[in-house]
C-alpha atoms as one frame of an Amber mdcrd trajectory, in Angstrom:
protein
  44.040 137.933  97.612  45.273 141.149  99.384  48.681 142.443  98.242  50.866
 144.910 100.093  54.421 146.544  99.598  56.836 147.437 102.595  59.120 149.988
 101.087  58.477 152.843  98.869  61.968 153.327  97.350  62.896 152.721  93.703
  61.989 148.999  93.775  58.883 149.341  96.054  57.615 152.220  93.746  58.324
 150.274  90.662  56.235 147.251  91.881  53.430 149.551  92.879  53.361 151.232
  89.439  53.338 147.770  87.910  50.361 146.623  89.978  48.327 149.706  89.386
  49.050 149.647  85.437  47.605 146.262  85.578  44.594 147.157  87.690  45.685
 145.143  90.658  44.825 146.622  94.070  47.527 146.912  96.724  48.678 148.881
  99.687  52.066 150.464 100.244  53.827 151.439 103.398  57.236 152.977 104.497
  58.773 153.892 107.700  57.688 157.606 107.542  53.934 156.778 107.579  51.090
 156.902 105.015  50.997 160.712 104.773  54.525 160.658 103.168  53.110 158.435
 100.402  50.398 160.803  99.191  52.271 162.047  96.076  52.784 158.406  95.101
  49.255 157.240  95.654  47.901 160.355  93.977  50.035 159.485  90.915  49.049
 155.809  90.826  45.254 156.381  91.283  42.794 154.309  93.177  44.449 150.903
  92.916  47.288 151.832  95.439  46.525 152.968  98.946  49.005 154.117 101.668
  48.825 152.294 105.047  51.162 151.597 107.985  53.833 148.928 107.944  51.822
 146.896 110.475  48.791 147.111 108.223  50.834 146.142 105.145  52.257 143.111
 106.751  48.831 141.636 107.295  48.249 141.283 103.555  48.103 137.642 102.037
  51.189 138.516  99.798  53.665 141.158 101.117  56.534 142.489  99.049  59.471
 143.708 101.155  61.692 146.075  99.274  63.863 148.074 101.568  67.670 148.537
 101.834  69.237 145.556 103.492  70.438 147.407 106.526  66.807 148.524 107.160
  65.197 145.048 107.022  65.383 144.349 110.791  63.437 147.529 111.559  60.932
 147.035 108.705  60.042 143.554 109.897  60.108 144.228 113.463  56.919 143.553
 115.460  54.815 142.944 112.265  54.043 139.376 112.895  52.800 136.738 113.441
  52.980 135.783 109.656  50.897 132.657 109.924  52.077 131.167 106.605  51.471
 134.287 104.661  53.785 134.880 101.658  56.619 137.427 101.880  58.175 138.303
  98.662  61.866 139.133  99.388  62.669 141.751  96.790  65.798 142.817  98.463
  69.516 142.213  97.702  72.076 141.786 100.487  74.257 144.756  99.551  75.610
 147.714 101.235  74.452 151.125 100.082  75.806 153.221  98.393  78.775 150.833
  97.562  76.532 147.929  96.417  79.162 145.576  97.740  77.651 142.199  98.904
  77.196 141.717 102.548  78.905 138.866 103.947  76.270 136.423 105.381  78.625
 133.756 106.282  77.498 131.420 103.274  73.738 131.786 104.045  71.362 132.768
 101.436  69.797 136.275 102.118  66.332 134.753 102.021  67.323 132.655 105.039
  68.145 135.781 106.846  64.783 137.265 105.908  62.943 134.254 106.990  64.634
 134.422 110.374  63.360 138.080 110.640  59.702 137.039 109.682  59.245 133.722
 111.376  56.158 131.902 110.092  56.310 133.674 106.662  56.529 131.613 103.487
  59.458 133.528 101.788  59.985 133.643  97.988  62.905 135.406  96.540  61.646
 137.393  93.458  61.437 140.879  91.866  64.967 141.538  93.088  67.344 140.757
  90.020  66.070 143.646  87.717  66.896 147.342  88.269  63.943 149.575  89.020
  63.320 151.074  85.644  63.620 147.636  83.865  61.179 146.235  86.436  58.747
 149.102  85.822  58.971 148.874  82.002  56.753 147.000  79.799  57.639 143.349
  80.157  56.627 142.757  76.597  60.020 143.155  74.790  61.309 142.283  71.292
  58.348 139.932  70.690  58.774 137.971  73.970  58.229 138.501  77.626  60.860
 139.767  80.212  62.054 136.938  82.461  61.458 137.249  86.249  63.500 134.664
  88.453  62.161 133.358  91.685  63.275 131.002  94.306  62.083 129.446  97.620
  61.507 126.489  99.660  57.588 126.376  99.508  56.148 125.214  96.028  52.837
 126.516  96.822  53.959 130.059  97.599  56.183 129.970  94.589  53.159 129.114
  92.445  51.299 132.107  93.808  54.185 134.457  93.099  54.741 132.977  89.659
  51.068 133.527  88.790  51.269 137.060  90.033  54.292 137.650  87.844  52.527
 136.151  84.819  49.544 138.422  85.374  51.985 141.313  85.289  53.257 140.149
  82.015  56.584 138.577  83.053  57.849 134.950  82.168  58.461 133.674  85.551
  61.410 130.994  85.875  61.615 128.907  89.099  65.330 128.518  90.087  64.521
 126.066  92.835  65.314 126.466  96.614  66.991 129.439  98.217  70.468 127.802
  97.814  69.939 127.327  94.097  68.719 130.782  93.791  71.622 132.193  95.840
  74.163 130.734  93.381  72.430 132.239  90.359  70.344 135.388  91.317  71.840
 137.112  94.212  74.682 139.813  94.084  77.620 138.528  92.213  75.521 135.647
  90.816  75.438 134.762  87.202  71.804 136.053  86.738  71.982 139.203  88.855
  70.897 142.357  86.960  70.532 140.248  83.655  67.498 141.604  81.593  66.438
 138.420  79.716  63.498 137.871  77.348  61.699 134.618  77.018  60.364 133.932
  73.249  58.487 130.680  73.918
């Protein structure tokens, strides 16, 4: 299974570091091109390689972690997705105010799905701040919780298995609307750092 990350900011880099530390190969891309990522890939070693956004989008599982206002550009002309998994690690907030964007009652993953037709979108890796996401998920005798939501059960299983392999305790919130109520900006679980002891 090929894994890629589109976005090399705080969250994208945290995901790359997490994968590298667990010996999971992945590629990473940003809007400035592979050369701009040499310092990061040199830091992370042989498991993480820099590629173009178009190349990254061809992986079996693609994390997308860019500022909300940059999503349309990041996902433009990188299809067709043909059922590949897109992990939506974004939050629909304005930067730098972090105020929620008004999506007219839609879940942000629905907007992402519109930008990536044919992708199986799973919302995950978005509710923890970067330094917590990057930290050791083994905490206080338990495992750090990672929430996920989406419409495709098989895609969610793939993402949950990946989260487990990274040391997290994945919790499936259900579909995008259940996830929106709990996980997204302003929701009851946003930014919560929870530990599962079971």
